[in-house]
Amino acid sequence: MKIVLAPDKFKGTLTAPHAARIMAEALRSVRPDLETVEFPLADGGDGTVQTLIHALGGELHSAVVHDPLGRLRSADFGLAGTTAVIEMAAASGMALLAPAELHPLKTSTFGTGELLRAALDAGAREILIGIGGSATVDGGAGMAEALGVSFYDASGNVLRGVNGGTLGNLRSLDRNLLDSRLAECRIRIASDVTNPLLGPEGAVAVFAPQKGAGPEMLPVLEDGLANLQALLVAEGLLNPPDLPGDGAAGGLGMGLRAFCGARPEPGAELVMSLTGFEAAIDGADAVITGEGCTDAQTDSGKLCSRVLSVCRKRGVRCILLSGCILGGAGNGFDAFESCCEPGLPPEEIRRTAERNLFAAACRIAALL
């Protein structure tokens, strides 16, 4: 019996390859006769570089960039031939900051621009950028600044170090020094977020509180993004002015579209396409997928729901094995199993993650 193990990361506890390895060990401990195929996946968030570079036969490179608060750090990106894979979170992600440092009026995507430039320097002519996990709400202005764009205030003064708190001061921009190699590079955005830039479903209302924004910051951030959008429209850089996904990563979706000619694609589908997931499940008796927490958002295009869709199309059983399954989120799968009960303290979840996943996978083995 062939079982394909295709989890996403278990956010905050286990990477996708680590989770797949634990699942395989658990299944074989109960059923030594099983053929297990480890096929970790990603959706544009953490682990996308590792997953795609392994699948594409590439290698990791590193670059020195600025983190969301302007401190130097090393960030990895992948390169396979002339295709680069980047995670914006490696330069501008929440995981780089302590909880007390989260402050979207101060954070910037400047480091993401530096990471893009490093990929171009390495010879990339196609760049896949995952934009999950951002600590920023600057509309990609910081990224654009790192790539050569200059922004000016109402008095014609250059604004340096643009961040979420200074977007409202932007009145004009100069693209003469924008890296010319971008025009010859195809940039694909891997994201599972389809939120617009502004409004009740936009970047600020939905995501800014997760990044440390208090109630008093929200109007400032919303007005700043609206000001940047109006400037980009006036410059002829946004056509159409708004697309689903512009609100991803604090508006970085819009910035990548405006300055880099990028277009968003469903992250999970992009990764599955590039890794050859459909071919990998040919002849499989079942696929086991999973993530840290499965809830109502999973059905809106996250990786586990995409895996289920492919399995349905190919007539393969699909089993969900997640850290926590809330409500009826697992009901569409052929079987589902949760590693732990809802409400456990995060430190307890982290401490017991490997053991609990192993035990849950053993329980799944009995169903096969």
Coordinates of C-alpha atoms in Angstrom, one line a residue:
M1 CA 0.0 0.0 0.0
K2 CA 1.4 3.4 -1.1
I3 CA 0.8 6.4 1.2
V4 CA 1.9 9.9 0.1
L5 CA 2.7 12.2 3.0
A6 CA 2.1 15.8 1.9
P7 CA 1.8 18.1 4.9
D8 CA 2.2 21.8 5.1
K9 CA 4.3 23.2 8.0
F10 CA 2.8 22.9 11.5
K11 CA 3.3 26.6 12.1
G12 CA 5.4 27.4 15.1
T13 CA 6.3 23.8 15.8
L14 CA 7.4 21.6 12.9
T15 CA 8.6 22.2 9.3
A16 CA 6.8 20.3 6.6
P17 CA 9.7 17.9 5.9
H18 CA 10.0 17.3 9.7
A19 CA 6.3 16.6 9.9
A20 CA 6.4 14.2 6.9
R21 CA 9.3 12.3 8.4
I22 CA 7.5 11.8 11.7
M23 CA 4.4 10.6 9.9
A24 CA 6.4 8.1 7.9
E25 CA 8.2 6.7 11.0
A26 CA 4.9 6.4 12.9
L27 CA 3.1 4.7 10.0
R28 CA 5.8 2.2 9.5
S29 CA 6.1 1.4 13.2
V30 CA 2.5 0.2 13.1
R31 CA 2.4 -1.1 9.5
P32 CA 5.9 -2.1 8.3
D33 CA 4.3 -3.2 5.0
L34 CA 3.4 0.4 4.0
E35 CA 5.3 2.2 1.2
T36 CA 5.5 5.8 2.4
V37 CA 6.5 8.7 0.1
E38 CA 7.5 11.9 1.9
F39 CA 6.3 14.8 -0.2
P40 CA 6.2 18.0 2.0
L41 CA 4.4 21.0 0.5
A42 CA 4.1 24.7 1.1
D43 CA 1.7 27.5 0.2
G44 CA 4.0 30.6 -0.1
G45 CA 4.7 30.9 3.6
D46 CA 7.5 29.5 5.7
G47 CA 9.1 26.5 4.1
T48 CA 8.4 27.4 0.5
V49 CA 12.0 27.9 -0.4
Q50 CA 13.1 24.6 1.1
T51 CA 10.2 22.7 -0.6
L52 CA 10.7 24.2 -4.0
I53 CA 14.5 24.2 -4.1
H54 CA 14.5 20.5 -3.1
A55 CA 11.9 19.7 -5.9
L56 CA 13.7 21.8 -8.5
G57 CA 17.2 20.5 -7.7
G58 CA 18.5 23.9 -6.7
E59 CA 20.7 25.2 -3.9
L60 CA 20.5 27.8 -1.1
H61 CA 22.2 31.2 -1.3
S62 CA 22.4 33.8 1.4
A63 CA 22.4 37.6 1.4
V64 CA 22.8 40.3 4.0
V65 CA 19.6 42.3 4.3
H66 CA 17.9 44.6 6.7
D67 CA 15.2 43.1 9.0
P68 CA 11.8 44.9 9.4
L69 CA 13.3 47.3 11.9
G70 CA 16.5 48.0 9.9
R71 CA 18.9 45.7 11.6
L72 CA 21.3 43.6 9.5
R73 CA 20.8 39.9 9.2
S74 CA 21.4 37.0 6.9
A75 CA 18.5 35.7 4.7
D76 CA 18.4 32.7 2.5
F77 CA 16.9 32.3 -0.9
G78 CA 16.9 29.4 -3.4
L79 CA 18.3 29.3 -6.9
A80 CA 17.7 26.5 -9.5
G81 CA 19.2 27.5 -12.8
T82 CA 17.8 31.0 -13.5
T83 CA 14.7 30.5 -11.2
A84 CA 15.0 32.0 -7.7
V85 CA 12.7 31.2 -4.8
I86 CA 12.3 33.8 -2.0
E87 CA 10.3 34.1 1.2
M88 CA 9.6 37.7 2.1
A89 CA 9.4 36.5 5.7
A90 CA 13.1 35.7 5.6
A91 CA 13.8 39.5 5.5
S92 CA 10.6 41.2 6.6
G93 CA 8.7 38.6 8.7
M94 CA 7.1 38.6 12.1
A95 CA 9.2 35.7 13.2
L96 CA 12.3 38.0 13.1
L97 CA 10.9 40.2 15.8
A98 CA 10.2 39.8 19.5
P99 CA 6.5 40.3 20.4
A100 CA 7.3 43.6 22.0
E101 CA 9.0 44.8 18.7
L102 CA 5.9 44.3 16.5
H103 CA 5.0 47.8 15.4
P104 CA 3.7 48.2 11.8
L105 CA 4.1 52.0 11.9
K106 CA 7.9 51.4 12.1
T107 CA 8.4 48.2 10.1
S108 CA 9.5 48.1 6.4
T109 CA 9.9 45.7 3.5
F110 CA 13.2 47.2 2.6
G111 CA 14.9 43.9 3.3
T112 CA 12.6 42.1 0.9
G113 CA 13.8 44.5 -1.9
E114 CA 17.4 43.7 -1.0
L115 CA 16.6 40.0 -1.2
L116 CA 15.0 40.5 -4.7
R117 CA 18.1 42.4 -5.7
A118 CA 20.4 39.6 -4.4
A119 CA 18.4 37.1 -6.5
L120 CA 18.9 39.3 -9.6
D121 CA 22.6 39.5 -8.9
A122 CA 22.8 35.7 -8.7
G123 CA 21.4 35.6 -12.3
A124 CA 17.7 35.0 -11.6
R125 CA 15.3 35.6 -14.6
E126 CA 12.3 34.2 -12.9
I127 CA 11.5 34.8 -9.2
L128 CA 8.9 33.1 -7.1
I129 CA 8.2 35.0 -4.0
G130 CA 6.1 33.7 -1.1
I131 CA 4.7 36.6 0.9
G132 CA 3.3 34.9 4.0
G133 CA 4.2 35.9 7.6
S134 CA 5.0 39.6 7.1
A135 CA 5.6 42.0 9.9
T136 CA 4.8 45.0 7.7
V137 CA 2.1 47.3 6.4
D138 CA 4.0 49.5 4.1
G139 CA 2.4 48.6 0.7
G140 CA 5.8 47.5 -0.6
A141 CA 7.2 51.0 -0.5
G142 CA 10.3 49.9 1.5
M143 CA 10.9 47.1 -1.0
A144 CA 10.7 49.7 -3.9
E145 CA 13.1 52.0 -2.1
A146 CA 15.7 49.1 -1.8
L147 CA 15.2 48.5 -5.6
G148 CA 16.0 52.1 -6.4
V149 CA 12.8 54.1 -6.2
S150 CA 12.9 57.5 -4.4
F151 CA 9.9 58.9 -2.6
Y152 CA 9.3 62.6 -1.9
D153 CA 7.1 64.6 0.5
A154 CA 5.0 67.7 -0.2
S155 CA 8.1 69.9 0.0
G156 CA 10.1 67.8 -2.4
N157 CA 12.3 66.3 0.3
V158 CA 13.5 62.7 -0.2
L159 CA 11.9 60.4 2.3
R160 CA 14.4 57.7 3.4
G161 CA 13.5 54.6 5.3
V162 CA 9.9 54.6 4.3
N163 CA 7.7 52.5 6.5
G164 CA 4.1 52.1 7.5
G165 CA 4.1 55.3 9.5
T166 CA 5.4 57.5 6.8
L167 CA 3.2 56.4 3.8
G168 CA 0.8 59.3 4.4
N169 CA 3.6 61.8 3.7
L170 CA 4.3 60.5 0.2
R171 CA 3.4 62.9 -2.6
S172 CA 5.6 61.9 -5.5
L173 CA 8.2 59.3 -6.6
D174 CA 11.0 58.8 -9.0
R175 CA 11.6 55.5 -10.7
N176 CA 14.6 56.4 -12.8
L177 CA 17.0 54.3 -10.7
L178 CA 14.6 51.3 -10.3
D179 CA 16.6 48.2 -11.1
S180 CA 16.3 47.8 -14.8
R181 CA 16.6 44.0 -14.6
L182 CA 13.1 43.7 -13.2
A183 CA 11.7 44.5 -16.6
E184 CA 13.3 41.3 -17.9
C185 CA 12.4 39.1 -15.0
R186 CA 9.1 37.2 -14.5
I187 CA 8.0 37.5 -10.9
R188 CA 5.3 35.3 -9.5
I189 CA 3.7 35.9 -6.1
A190 CA 2.8 32.8 -4.2
S191 CA 0.0 33.7 -1.7
D192 CA -3.2 32.2 -0.4
V193 CA -4.5 35.7 0.5
T194 CA -7.1 37.3 -1.8
N195 CA -7.9 40.3 0.4
P196 CA -8.1 43.8 -1.3
L197 CA -5.8 46.6 -0.1
L198 CA -8.3 48.7 1.7
G199 CA -11.6 48.4 3.6
P200 CA -13.1 46.0 6.1
E201 CA -11.5 43.0 4.3
G202 CA -8.3 44.8 3.6
A203 CA -4.7 44.7 4.8
V204 CA -5.1 46.9 7.8
A205 CA -8.5 45.7 9.1
V206 CA -7.8 42.0 8.8
F207 CA -4.1 41.6 9.4
A208 CA -2.6 44.7 11.1
P209 CA -3.7 43.8 14.6
Q210 CA -1.8 40.5 14.2
K211 CA 1.3 42.5 13.5
G212 CA 1.1 44.6 16.7
A213 CA -1.2 47.4 15.5
G214 CA -3.3 48.9 18.3
P215 CA -6.7 50.7 17.5
E216 CA -5.0 54.1 17.3
M217 CA -2.6 52.8 14.6
L218 CA -5.3 51.4 12.3
P219 CA -6.6 54.7 10.7
V220 CA -3.0 55.9 10.2
L221 CA -2.1 52.7 8.4
E222 CA -5.3 52.7 6.3
D223 CA -4.8 56.3 5.2
G224 CA -1.2 55.6 4.4
L225 CA -2.0 52.7 2.1
A226 CA -4.8 54.7 0.5
N227 CA -2.3 57.5 -0.2
L228 CA 0.3 55.2 -1.7
Q229 CA -2.4 53.5 -3.8
A230 CA -3.6 56.9 -5.1
L231 CA 0.0 57.9 -5.9
L232 CA 0.7 54.7 -7.8
V233 CA -2.5 55.1 -9.8
A234 CA -1.6 58.7 -10.7
E235 CA 1.8 57.4 -11.8
G236 CA 0.1 54.8 -14.1
L237 CA 1.6 51.9 -12.1
L238 CA -1.6 50.2 -11.1
N239 CA -3.9 48.9 -13.9
P240 CA -6.4 48.0 -12.6
P241 CA -6.2 50.1 -9.4
D242 CA -7.2 47.2 -7.2
L243 CA -6.9 43.4 -7.5
P244 CA -7.6 40.5 -5.1
G245 CA -4.4 39.9 -3.3
D246 CA -3.2 43.5 -3.2
G247 CA -3.7 43.5 0.5
A248 CA -1.5 40.4 1.1
A249 CA 1.6 41.0 3.4
G250 CA 0.5 44.5 4.4
G251 CA 0.0 45.6 0.8
L252 CA 3.2 44.1 -0.5
G253 CA 1.0 42.4 -3.1
M254 CA 0.1 45.8 -4.5
G255 CA 3.8 47.0 -4.4
L256 CA 5.1 43.9 -6.2
R257 CA 2.4 44.4 -8.9
A258 CA 3.2 48.1 -9.3
F259 CA 7.0 48.1 -9.2
C260 CA 7.9 44.7 -10.4
G261 CA 5.1 43.7 -12.8
A262 CA 4.3 40.7 -10.6
R263 CA 1.0 38.8 -10.5
P264 CA -0.4 36.8 -7.6
E265 CA -1.0 33.1 -8.0
P266 CA -2.6 30.7 -5.4
G267 CA 0.5 29.7 -3.4
A268 CA -0.5 26.1 -2.8
E269 CA -1.4 25.4 -6.4
L270 CA 1.8 27.0 -7.6
V271 CA 3.9 24.8 -5.3
M272 CA 2.0 21.7 -6.2
S273 CA 2.4 22.4 -9.9
L274 CA 6.1 23.0 -9.7
T275 CA 6.8 20.0 -7.5
G276 CA 4.7 17.6 -9.7
F277 CA 2.3 16.7 -6.9
E278 CA -0.3 15.2 -9.2
A279 CA 2.2 12.8 -10.8
A280 CA 3.5 11.9 -7.3
I281 CA 0.1 10.5 -6.2
D282 CA -0.3 8.3 -9.2
G283 CA -0.9 4.8 -7.9
A284 CA -1.2 6.0 -4.3
D285 CA -3.8 4.3 -2.1
A286 CA -4.1 7.4 0.1
V287 CA -2.6 10.9 0.7
I288 CA -2.1 12.3 4.2
T289 CA -1.9 16.0 4.5
G290 CA -2.0 18.3 7.5
E291 CA -1.1 21.7 9.1
G292 CA -0.8 23.3 12.5
C293 CA -4.5 24.2 12.8
T294 CA -7.3 23.4 10.5
D295 CA -10.3 25.7 10.7
A296 CA -12.8 27.6 8.4
Q297 CA -9.9 29.4 6.7
T298 CA -8.6 26.1 5.3
D299 CA -11.6 25.8 3.0
S300 CA -10.8 29.2 1.5
G301 CA -7.8 27.9 -0.5
K302 CA -5.2 26.9 2.0
L303 CA -2.9 24.0 1.2
C304 CA -4.9 21.1 2.8
S305 CA -8.0 22.0 0.9
R306 CA -6.0 22.2 -2.4
V307 CA -4.5 18.8 -1.7
L308 CA -8.0 17.4 -1.1
S309 CA -9.2 18.9 -4.4
V310 CA -6.4 17.2 -6.4
C311 CA -7.1 13.9 -4.6
R312 CA -10.8 14.0 -5.4
K313 CA -9.9 14.7 -9.1
R314 CA -7.5 11.7 -9.1
G315 CA -9.8 9.4 -7.1
V316 CA -7.3 9.0 -4.2
R317 CA -8.4 8.9 -0.6
C318 CA -7.3 12.0 1.4
I319 CA -6.7 12.0 5.1
L320 CA -6.2 15.0 7.3
L321 CA -3.8 14.9 10.2
S322 CA -3.4 18.3 11.8
G323 CA -2.2 19.8 15.1
C324 CA -5.8 20.9 15.9
I325 CA -9.0 20.6 13.9
L326 CA -11.7 23.1 14.8
G327 CA -15.4 22.7 14.2
G328 CA -16.3 20.7 11.2
A329 CA -13.2 21.6 9.2
G330 CA -12.2 18.0 8.7
N331 CA -15.6 16.7 7.5
G332 CA -14.7 16.9 3.8
F333 CA -11.8 14.4 4.2
D334 CA -12.0 10.6 4.1
A335 CA -10.7 10.6 7.6
F336 CA -9.2 13.1 10.0
E337 CA -7.3 13.1 13.2
S338 CA -6.1 15.8 15.5
C339 CA -2.9 15.8 17.4
C340 CA -4.1 17.7 20.5
E341 CA -7.1 19.3 22.0
P342 CA -7.9 23.0 21.4
G343 CA -6.9 25.5 24.0
L344 CA -3.5 24.0 25.0
P345 CA -0.9 26.6 25.9
P346 CA 1.5 27.3 23.0
E347 CA 4.5 26.2 25.0
E348 CA 2.9 22.9 25.7
I349 CA 2.0 22.4 22.0
R350 CA 5.7 23.1 21.1
R351 CA 7.1 20.8 23.8
T352 CA 4.9 17.9 22.8
A353 CA 4.5 18.4 19.0
E354 CA 6.7 15.6 17.8
R355 CA 5.3 13.1 20.3
N356 CA 1.7 14.0 19.6
L357 CA 2.1 13.9 15.8
F358 CA 3.7 10.5 16.1
A359 CA 0.8 9.2 18.2
A360 CA -1.8 10.7 15.9
A361 CA -0.1 9.1 12.9
C362 CA -0.1 5.8 14.6
R363 CA -3.9 6.1 15.1
I364 CA -4.2 6.9 11.4
A365 CA -2.2 3.8 10.5
A366 CA -4.9 1.6 12.1
L367 CA -7.4 3.0 9.6
L368 CA -5.4 2.1 6.6

